[in-house]
Coordinates of C-alpha atoms in Angstrom, one line a residue:
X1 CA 0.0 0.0 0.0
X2 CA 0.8 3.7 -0.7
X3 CA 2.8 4.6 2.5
X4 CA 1.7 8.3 2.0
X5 CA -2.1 7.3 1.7
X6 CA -1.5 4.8 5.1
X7 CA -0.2 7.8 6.9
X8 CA -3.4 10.1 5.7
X9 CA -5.3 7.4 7.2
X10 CA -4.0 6.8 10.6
X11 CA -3.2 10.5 11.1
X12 CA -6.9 11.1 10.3
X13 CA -8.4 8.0 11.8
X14 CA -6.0 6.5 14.6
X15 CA -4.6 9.6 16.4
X16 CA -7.3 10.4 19.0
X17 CA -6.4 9.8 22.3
X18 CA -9.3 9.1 23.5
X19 CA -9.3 6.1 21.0
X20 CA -6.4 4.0 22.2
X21 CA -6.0 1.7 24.8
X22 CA -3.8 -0.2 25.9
X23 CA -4.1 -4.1 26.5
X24 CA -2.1 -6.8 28.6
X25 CA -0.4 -9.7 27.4
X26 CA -2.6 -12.6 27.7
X27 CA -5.9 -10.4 27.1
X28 CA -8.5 -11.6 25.0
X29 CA -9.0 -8.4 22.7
X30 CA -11.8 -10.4 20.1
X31 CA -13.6 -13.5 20.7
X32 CA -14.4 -15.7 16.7
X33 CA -18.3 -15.4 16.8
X34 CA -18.6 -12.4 19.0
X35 CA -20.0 -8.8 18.5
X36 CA -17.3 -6.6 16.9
X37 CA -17.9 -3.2 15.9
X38 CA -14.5 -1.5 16.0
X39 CA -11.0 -1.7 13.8
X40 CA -8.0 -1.8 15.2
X41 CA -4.9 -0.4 14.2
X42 CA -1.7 -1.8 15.9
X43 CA 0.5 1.1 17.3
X44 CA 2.9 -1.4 19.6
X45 CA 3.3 -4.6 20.7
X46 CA 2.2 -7.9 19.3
X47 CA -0.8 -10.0 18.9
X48 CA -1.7 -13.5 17.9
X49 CA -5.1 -14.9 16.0
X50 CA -6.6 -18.1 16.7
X51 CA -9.2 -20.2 14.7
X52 CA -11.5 -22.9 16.5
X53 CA -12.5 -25.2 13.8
X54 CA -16.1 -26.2 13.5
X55 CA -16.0 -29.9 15.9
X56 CA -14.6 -27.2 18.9
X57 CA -11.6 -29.2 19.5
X58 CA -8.9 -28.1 17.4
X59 CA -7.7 -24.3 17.6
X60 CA -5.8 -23.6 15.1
X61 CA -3.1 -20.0 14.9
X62 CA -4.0 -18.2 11.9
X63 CA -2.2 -14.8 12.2
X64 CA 0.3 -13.2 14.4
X65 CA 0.3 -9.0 14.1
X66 CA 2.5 -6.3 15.1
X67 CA 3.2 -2.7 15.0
X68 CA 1.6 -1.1 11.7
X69 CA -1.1 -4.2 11.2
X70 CA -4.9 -3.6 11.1
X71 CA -7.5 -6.1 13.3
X72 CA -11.4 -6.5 12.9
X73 CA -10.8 -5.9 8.9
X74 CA -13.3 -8.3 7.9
X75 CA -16.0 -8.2 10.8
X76 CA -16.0 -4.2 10.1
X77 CA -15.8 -3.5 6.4
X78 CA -18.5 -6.9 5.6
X79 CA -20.8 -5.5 8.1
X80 CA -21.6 -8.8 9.6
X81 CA -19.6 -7.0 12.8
X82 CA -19.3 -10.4 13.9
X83 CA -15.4 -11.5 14.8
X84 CA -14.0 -14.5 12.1
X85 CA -11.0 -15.4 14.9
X86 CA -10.0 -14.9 18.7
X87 CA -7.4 -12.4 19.0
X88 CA -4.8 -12.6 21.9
X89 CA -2.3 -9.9 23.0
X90 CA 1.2 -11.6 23.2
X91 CA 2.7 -8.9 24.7
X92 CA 1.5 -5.4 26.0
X93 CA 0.0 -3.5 23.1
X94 CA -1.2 -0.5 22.3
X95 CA -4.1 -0.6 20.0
X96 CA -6.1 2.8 18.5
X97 CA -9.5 2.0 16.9
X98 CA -12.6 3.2 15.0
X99 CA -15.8 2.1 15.2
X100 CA -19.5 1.8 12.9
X101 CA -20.1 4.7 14.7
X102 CA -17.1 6.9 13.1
X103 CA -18.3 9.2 10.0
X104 CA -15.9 9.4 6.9
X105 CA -13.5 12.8 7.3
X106 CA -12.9 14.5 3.8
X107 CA -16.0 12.5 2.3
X108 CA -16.3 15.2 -0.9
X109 CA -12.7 14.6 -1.4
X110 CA -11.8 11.2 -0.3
X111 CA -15.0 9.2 -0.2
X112 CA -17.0 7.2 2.2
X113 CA -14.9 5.4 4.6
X114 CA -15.3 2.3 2.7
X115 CA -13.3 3.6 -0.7
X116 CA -11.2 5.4 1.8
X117 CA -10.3 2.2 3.5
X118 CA -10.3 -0.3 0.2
X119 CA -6.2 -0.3 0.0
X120 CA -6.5 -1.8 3.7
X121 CA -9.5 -4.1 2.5
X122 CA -7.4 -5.4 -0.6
X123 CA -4.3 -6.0 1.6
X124 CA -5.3 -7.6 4.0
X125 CA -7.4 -10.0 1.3
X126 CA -4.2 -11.1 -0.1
X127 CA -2.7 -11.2 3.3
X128 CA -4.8 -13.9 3.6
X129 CA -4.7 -15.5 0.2
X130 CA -0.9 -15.2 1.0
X131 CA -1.5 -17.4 4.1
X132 CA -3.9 -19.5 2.5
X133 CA -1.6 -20.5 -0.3
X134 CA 1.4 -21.0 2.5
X135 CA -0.6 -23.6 4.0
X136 CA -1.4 -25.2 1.0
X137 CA 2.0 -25.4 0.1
X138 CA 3.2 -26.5 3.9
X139 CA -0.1 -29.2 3.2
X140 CA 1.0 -30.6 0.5
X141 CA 4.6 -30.9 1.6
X142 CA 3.5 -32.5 5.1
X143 CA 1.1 -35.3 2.8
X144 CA 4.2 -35.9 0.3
X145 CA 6.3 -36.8 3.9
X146 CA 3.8 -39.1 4.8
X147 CA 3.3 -40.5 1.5
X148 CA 7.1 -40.9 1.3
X149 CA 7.3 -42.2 4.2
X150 CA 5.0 -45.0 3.9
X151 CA 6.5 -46.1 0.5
X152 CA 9.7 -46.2 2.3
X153 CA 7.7 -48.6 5.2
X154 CA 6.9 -51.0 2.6
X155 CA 10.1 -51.2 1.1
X156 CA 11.8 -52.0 4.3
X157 CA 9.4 -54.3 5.0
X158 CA 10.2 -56.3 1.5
X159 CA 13.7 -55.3 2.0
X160 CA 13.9 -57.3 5.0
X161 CA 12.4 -60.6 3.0
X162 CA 14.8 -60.1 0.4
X163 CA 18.0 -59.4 2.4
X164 CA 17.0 -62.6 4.5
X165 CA 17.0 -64.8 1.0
X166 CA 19.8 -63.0 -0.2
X167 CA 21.8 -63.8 2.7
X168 CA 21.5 -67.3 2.2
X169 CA 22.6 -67.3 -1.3
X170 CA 25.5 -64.8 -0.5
X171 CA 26.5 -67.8 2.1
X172 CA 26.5 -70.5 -0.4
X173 CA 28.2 -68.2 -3.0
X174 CA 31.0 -67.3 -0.7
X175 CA 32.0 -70.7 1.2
X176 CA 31.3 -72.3 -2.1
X177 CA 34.1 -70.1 -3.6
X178 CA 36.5 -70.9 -1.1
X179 CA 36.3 -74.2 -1.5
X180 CA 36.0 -74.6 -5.2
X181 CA 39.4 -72.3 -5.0
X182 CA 41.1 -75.0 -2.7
X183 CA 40.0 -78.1 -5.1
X184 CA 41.5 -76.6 -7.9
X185 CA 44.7 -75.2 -6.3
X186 CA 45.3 -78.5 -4.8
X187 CA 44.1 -80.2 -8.0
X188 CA 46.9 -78.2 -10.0
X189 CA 49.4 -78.5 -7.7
X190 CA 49.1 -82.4 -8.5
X191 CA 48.4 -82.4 -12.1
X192 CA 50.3 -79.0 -13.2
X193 CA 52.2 -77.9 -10.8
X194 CA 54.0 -75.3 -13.2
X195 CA 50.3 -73.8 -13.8
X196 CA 50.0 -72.5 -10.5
X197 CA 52.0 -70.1 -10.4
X198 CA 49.9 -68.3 -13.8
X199 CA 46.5 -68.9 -11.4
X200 CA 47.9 -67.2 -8.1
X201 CA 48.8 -64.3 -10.1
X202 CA 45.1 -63.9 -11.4
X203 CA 43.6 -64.5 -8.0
X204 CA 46.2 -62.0 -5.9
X205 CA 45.5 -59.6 -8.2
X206 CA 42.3 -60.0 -10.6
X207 CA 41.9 -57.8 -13.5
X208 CA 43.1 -54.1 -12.9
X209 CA 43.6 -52.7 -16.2
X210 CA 40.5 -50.8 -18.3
X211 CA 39.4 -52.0 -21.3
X212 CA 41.4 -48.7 -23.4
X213 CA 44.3 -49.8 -21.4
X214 CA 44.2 -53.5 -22.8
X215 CA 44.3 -52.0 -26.3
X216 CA 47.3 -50.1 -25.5
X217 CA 49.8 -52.2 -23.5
X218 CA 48.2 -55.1 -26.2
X219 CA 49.6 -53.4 -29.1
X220 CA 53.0 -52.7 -27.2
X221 CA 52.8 -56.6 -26.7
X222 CA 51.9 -57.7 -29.8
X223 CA 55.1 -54.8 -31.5
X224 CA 58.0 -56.1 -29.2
X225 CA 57.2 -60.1 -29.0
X226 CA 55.7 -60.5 -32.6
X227 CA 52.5 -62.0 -30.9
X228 CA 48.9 -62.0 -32.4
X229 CA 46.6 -59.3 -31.5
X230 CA 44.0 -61.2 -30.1
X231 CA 46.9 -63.1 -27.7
X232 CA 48.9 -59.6 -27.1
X233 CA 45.1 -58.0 -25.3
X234 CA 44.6 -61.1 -23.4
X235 CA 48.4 -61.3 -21.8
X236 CA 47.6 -57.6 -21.5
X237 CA 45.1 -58.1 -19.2
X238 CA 47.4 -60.7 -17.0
X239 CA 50.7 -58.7 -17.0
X240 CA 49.6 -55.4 -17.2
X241 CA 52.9 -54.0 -17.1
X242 CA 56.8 -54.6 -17.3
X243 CA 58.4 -57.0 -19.5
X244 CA 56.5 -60.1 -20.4
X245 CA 59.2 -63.2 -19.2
X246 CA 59.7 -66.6 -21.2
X247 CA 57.8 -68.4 -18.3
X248 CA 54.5 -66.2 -19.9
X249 CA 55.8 -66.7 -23.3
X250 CA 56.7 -70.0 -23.7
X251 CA 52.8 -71.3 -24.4
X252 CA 51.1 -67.9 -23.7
X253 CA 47.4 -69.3 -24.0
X254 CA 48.0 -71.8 -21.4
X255 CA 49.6 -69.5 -19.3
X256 CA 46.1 -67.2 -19.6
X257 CA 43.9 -69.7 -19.2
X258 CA 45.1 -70.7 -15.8
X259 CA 45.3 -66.8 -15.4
X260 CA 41.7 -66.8 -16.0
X261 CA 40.7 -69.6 -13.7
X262 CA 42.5 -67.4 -10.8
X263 CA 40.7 -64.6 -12.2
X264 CA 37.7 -65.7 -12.1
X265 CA 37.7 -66.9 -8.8
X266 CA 39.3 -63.6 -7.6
X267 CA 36.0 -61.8 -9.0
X268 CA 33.9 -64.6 -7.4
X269 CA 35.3 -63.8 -4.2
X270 CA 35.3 -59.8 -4.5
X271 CA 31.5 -60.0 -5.5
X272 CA 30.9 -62.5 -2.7
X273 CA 32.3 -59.9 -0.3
X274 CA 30.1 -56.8 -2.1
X275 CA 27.4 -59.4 -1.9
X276 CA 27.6 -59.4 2.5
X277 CA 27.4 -55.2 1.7
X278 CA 25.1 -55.3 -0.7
X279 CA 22.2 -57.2 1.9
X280 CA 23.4 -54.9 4.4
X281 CA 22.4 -52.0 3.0
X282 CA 19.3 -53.5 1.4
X283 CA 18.1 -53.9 5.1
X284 CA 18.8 -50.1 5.5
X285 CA 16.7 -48.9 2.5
X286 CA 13.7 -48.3 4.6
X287 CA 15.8 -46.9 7.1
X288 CA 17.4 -43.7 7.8
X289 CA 20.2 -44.1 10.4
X290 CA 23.3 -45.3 8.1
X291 CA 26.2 -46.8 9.3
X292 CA 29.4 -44.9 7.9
X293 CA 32.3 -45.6 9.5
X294 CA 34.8 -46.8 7.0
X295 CA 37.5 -44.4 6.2
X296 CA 37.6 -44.8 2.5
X297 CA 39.4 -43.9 -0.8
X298 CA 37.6 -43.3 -3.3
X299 CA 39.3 -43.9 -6.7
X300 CA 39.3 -47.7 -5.2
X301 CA 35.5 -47.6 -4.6
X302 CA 35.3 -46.8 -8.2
X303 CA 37.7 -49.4 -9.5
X304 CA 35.6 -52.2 -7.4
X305 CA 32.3 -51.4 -9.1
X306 CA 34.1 -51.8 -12.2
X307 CA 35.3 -54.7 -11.7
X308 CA 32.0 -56.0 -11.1
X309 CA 30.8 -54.8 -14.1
X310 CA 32.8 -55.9 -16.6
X311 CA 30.5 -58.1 -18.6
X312 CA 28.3 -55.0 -19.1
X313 CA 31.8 -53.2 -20.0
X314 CA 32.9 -55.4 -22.7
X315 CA 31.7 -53.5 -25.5
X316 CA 32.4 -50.1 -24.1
X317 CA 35.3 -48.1 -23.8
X318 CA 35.9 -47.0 -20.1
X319 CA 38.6 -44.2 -19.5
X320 CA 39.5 -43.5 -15.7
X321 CA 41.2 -40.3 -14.7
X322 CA 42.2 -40.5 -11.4
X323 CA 43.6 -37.6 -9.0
X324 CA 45.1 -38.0 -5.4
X325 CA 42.6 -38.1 -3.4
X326 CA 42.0 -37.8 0.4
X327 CA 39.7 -40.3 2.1
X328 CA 36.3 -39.9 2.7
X329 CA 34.6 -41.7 5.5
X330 CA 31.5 -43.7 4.0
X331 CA 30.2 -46.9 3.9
X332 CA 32.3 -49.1 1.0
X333 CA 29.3 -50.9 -0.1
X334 CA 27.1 -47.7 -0.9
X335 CA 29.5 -46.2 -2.8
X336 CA 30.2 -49.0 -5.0
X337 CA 26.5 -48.7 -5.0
X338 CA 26.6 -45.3 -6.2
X339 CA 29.2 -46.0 -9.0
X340 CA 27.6 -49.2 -10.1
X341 CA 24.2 -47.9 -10.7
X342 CA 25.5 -44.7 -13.1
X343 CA 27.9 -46.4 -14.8
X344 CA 25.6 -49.8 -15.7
X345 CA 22.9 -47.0 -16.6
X346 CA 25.3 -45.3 -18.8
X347 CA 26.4 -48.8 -20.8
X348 CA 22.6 -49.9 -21.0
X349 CA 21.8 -46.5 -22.5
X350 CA 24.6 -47.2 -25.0
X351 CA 23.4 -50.7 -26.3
X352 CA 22.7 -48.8 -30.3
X353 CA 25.8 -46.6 -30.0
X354 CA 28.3 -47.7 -32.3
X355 CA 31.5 -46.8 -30.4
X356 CA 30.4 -46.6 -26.7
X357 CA 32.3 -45.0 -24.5
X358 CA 32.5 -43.8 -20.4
X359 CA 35.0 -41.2 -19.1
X360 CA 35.4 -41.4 -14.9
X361 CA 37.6 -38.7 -13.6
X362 CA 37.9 -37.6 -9.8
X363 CA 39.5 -34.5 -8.1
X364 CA 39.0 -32.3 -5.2
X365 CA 37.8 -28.9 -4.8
X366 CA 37.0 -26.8 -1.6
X367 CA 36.6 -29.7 0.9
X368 CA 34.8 -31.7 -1.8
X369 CA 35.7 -34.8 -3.6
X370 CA 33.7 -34.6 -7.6
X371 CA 33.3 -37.6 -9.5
X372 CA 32.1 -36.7 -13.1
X373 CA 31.2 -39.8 -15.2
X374 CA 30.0 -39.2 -18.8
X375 CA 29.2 -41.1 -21.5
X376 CA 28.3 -40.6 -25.1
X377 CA 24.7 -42.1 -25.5
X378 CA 21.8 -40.6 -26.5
X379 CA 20.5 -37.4 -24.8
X380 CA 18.3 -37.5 -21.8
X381 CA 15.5 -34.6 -22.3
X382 CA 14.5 -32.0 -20.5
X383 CA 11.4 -33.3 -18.7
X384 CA 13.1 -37.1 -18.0
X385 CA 16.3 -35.2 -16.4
X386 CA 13.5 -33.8 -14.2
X387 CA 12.1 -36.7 -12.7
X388 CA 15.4 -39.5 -13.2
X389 CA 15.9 -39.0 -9.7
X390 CA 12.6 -39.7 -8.0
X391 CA 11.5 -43.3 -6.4
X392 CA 9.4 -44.9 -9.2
X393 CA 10.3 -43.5 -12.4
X394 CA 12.0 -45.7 -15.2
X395 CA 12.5 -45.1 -18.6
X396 CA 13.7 -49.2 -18.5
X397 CA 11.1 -51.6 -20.2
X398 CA 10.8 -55.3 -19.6
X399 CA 13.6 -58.0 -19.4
X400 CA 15.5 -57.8 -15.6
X401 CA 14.9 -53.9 -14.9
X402 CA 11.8 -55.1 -13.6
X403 CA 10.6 -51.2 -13.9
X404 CA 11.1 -50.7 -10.3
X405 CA 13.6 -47.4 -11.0
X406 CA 15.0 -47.2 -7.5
X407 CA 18.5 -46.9 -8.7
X408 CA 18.8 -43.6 -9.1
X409 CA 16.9 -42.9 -6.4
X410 CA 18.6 -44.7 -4.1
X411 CA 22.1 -43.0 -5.5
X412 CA 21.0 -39.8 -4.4
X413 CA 19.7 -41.2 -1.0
X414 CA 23.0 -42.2 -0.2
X415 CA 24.7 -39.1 -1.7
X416 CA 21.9 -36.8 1.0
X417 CA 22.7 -38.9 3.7
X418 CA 26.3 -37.7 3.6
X419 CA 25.5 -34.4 2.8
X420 CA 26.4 -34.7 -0.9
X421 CA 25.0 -34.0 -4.3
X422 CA 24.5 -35.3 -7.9
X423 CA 23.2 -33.3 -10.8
X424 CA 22.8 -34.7 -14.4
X425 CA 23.6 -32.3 -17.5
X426 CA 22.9 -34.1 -21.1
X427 CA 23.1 -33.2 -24.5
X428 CA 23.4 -34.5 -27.9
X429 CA 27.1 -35.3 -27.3
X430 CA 27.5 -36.2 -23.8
X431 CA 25.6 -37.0 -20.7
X432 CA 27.0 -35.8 -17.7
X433 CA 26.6 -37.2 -14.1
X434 CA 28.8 -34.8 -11.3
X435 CA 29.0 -36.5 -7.8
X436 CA 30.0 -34.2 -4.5
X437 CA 31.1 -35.9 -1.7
X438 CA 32.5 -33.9 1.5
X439 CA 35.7 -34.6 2.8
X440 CA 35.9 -35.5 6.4
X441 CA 38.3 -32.7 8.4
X442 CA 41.3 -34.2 9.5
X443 CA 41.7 -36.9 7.1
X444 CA 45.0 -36.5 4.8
X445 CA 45.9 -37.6 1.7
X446 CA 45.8 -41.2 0.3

């Protein structure tokens, strides 16, 4: 409102002395259904109104007012003179008033006290729309909550039945591992003792080379020992670095299928173990308090979730940058988790590229640790890069997504619960994924 036109008003209206009064805290100056014939104008102090709802059990606060407000509006000005709300002094006020008695000053040139009061009417209208729409907004954010937090009821409660079966399959898996291992290590040892040696080396170490690092050292293999190409990748993948040694080269696919058994059971164990996590945090997904105690690196997080990827890797092209990093404490299994679920996203989106490829690189800025993992599928638009993030939305179709679309989800569940972030940028080139975690104080670099 028109602070000049306010000031006509009060100076006109409110500065009687005879009309002010001054009223307690804790006085009752309207009661909701009660005669009222007079409007208030605040001068100090401040006051609270109260609504008692229609079963006159529930009163509900409506307004608070201070210094410059106006009470009574809609009792005086709709002539029903009848109060719509208790008002309450909280503190000592000092209140001036009119009532239906008062005659309109400056009628020829102002107008009857109603069109000399309508900015006041209008205002304190939206006021009250103003409020209105707040607690429509605070409403609808309470119900979302609860809705949220039933959905997240139900999926503990299946989370719990699944865990429970998992766990029993996780047990088989893992001391079914350990002992296969010991058969054939003591099978070899009898048999071909020399071939042990090739199957300690895959089970120590596993595969730690990515799949553009394979082409490389393949090519420098298959250049300095005359080897085929298709034999150079695969002792790539076994002696990732340093000169290869006659004992590799003597029958070099021999010596890389023994590799592979030890391998193999090197990946059986390391899922096994992500397995045990994996249940863990599935019995946490309807839960809120997450265990975190594990002081972590990162870069190795990342290498573990794609290690267990690597049949969905095979096609694509996955280039890791890695910084120093300092650790982060986190729970090991969630942020495989985290990992897992972008970069299998990003290869399933790429099934019709021709040349697929991902790009992982990690650094650290202002307490931070950023992950950015992109890939060059197709473009996510506009209004799916909206709603990839929420509980049950899936753009995933039949076959084992199942159409469930927590994965995302569940990636930035983890990533709030330890006060980080993830946001999604995608064009026609590249789709972008940038990860924040926070850096605990005190931990140093790894």
């Amino acid at each position: 409102m028109n602070q000049e036109k306010l000031q006509r008003l009060i100076d006109a209206y409110f500065s009687q002395p005879e009309r002010r009064v001054v009223i307690p805290a804790g006085e009752t100056i309207l009661e909701q259904g009660a005669d009222n014939d007079r409007l208030y104008y605040v001068c100090s102090g401040e006051l609270e109104g109260f609504y008692l709802e229609e079963n006159g059990e529930n009163q509900v606060k409506v307004f608070s007012a201070s210094e410059g407000a106006f009470i009574g509006v809609h009792s005086f000005f709709s002539e029903t003179l009848i109060a719509s709300s208790t008002v309450v002094s909280k503190t000592e006020s000092e209140l001036s008033w009119i009532d239906s008695k008062t005659t309109a000053i400056e009628l020829e040139r102002y107008g009857p006290l109603t069109a000399q009061f309508t900015p006041i009417i209008v205002n304190e209208l939206s006021r009250r729309q103003r409020r209105a729409m707040h607690e429509s907004i605070e409403k609808e954010k309470a119900l979302q909550k609860l809705y949220s937090a039933e959905q997240m009821t139900t999926l503990g409660q299946l989370a719990a039945g699944i865990a429970h079966e998992l766990n029993n399959a996780v047990g088989v898996l893992s001391s079914k591992t350990e002992r296969l291992q010991s058969i054939i290590l003591e099978l070899l040892e009898e048999i071909h003792p020399e071939a042990s040696s090739f199957v300690d080396q895959g089970l120590i170490h596993g595969q730690n080379i990515s799949s553009s690092e394979v082409r490389k050292r393949g090519r420098e293999l298959e250049v300095s020992y005359g080897i085929d190409r298709d034999t150079a990748r695969e002792l790539a993948r076994a002696v990732p670095e340093g000169e290869l040694s006659q004992f590799w080269l003597k029958s070099p696919e021999q010596a890389v299928r023994y590799w592979n058994i030890g391998r193999d059971l090197h990946d059986m164990r390391l899922a096994a173990r992500h397995s045990v996590g994996i249940v863990r945090s599935v019995k946490q997904l309807g839960r809120t308090d997450i265990d975190t105690d594990e002081i972590l690196d990162v870069n190795d997080s990342i290498n573990k979730a794609l290690v267990l990827l690597q049949s969905d890797l095979r096609r694509v092209s996955v280039h890791l940058s890695p910084a120093a990093m300092p650790m982060v404490k986190a729970s090991a299994t969630e942020l495989v988790q985290i990992w897992a679920n972008i970069i299998k996203n990003a290869s399933d989106a790429m099934e019709k590229v021709q040349e697929p490829e991902i790009e992982i690189s990690t650094r650290v800025s202002n307490r931070f640790v950023l992950v950015t993992i992109a890939n060059n599928g197709p473009e996510i638009d506009e209004a799916t890069r909206r709603k990839i993030f929420q509980p049950n939305f899936t753009t995933k179709k039949g076959g084992l997504s199942f159409g469930l679309g927590l994965g995302l989800a569940i990636v930035k569940r983890i990533l709030s619960g330890y006060g980080g972030s993830i946001a999604v940028k995608s064009n026609q080139d590249k789709t972008i994924f940038r990860i924040k975690l926070p850096v605990e104080d005190g931990h140093g670099k790894a």
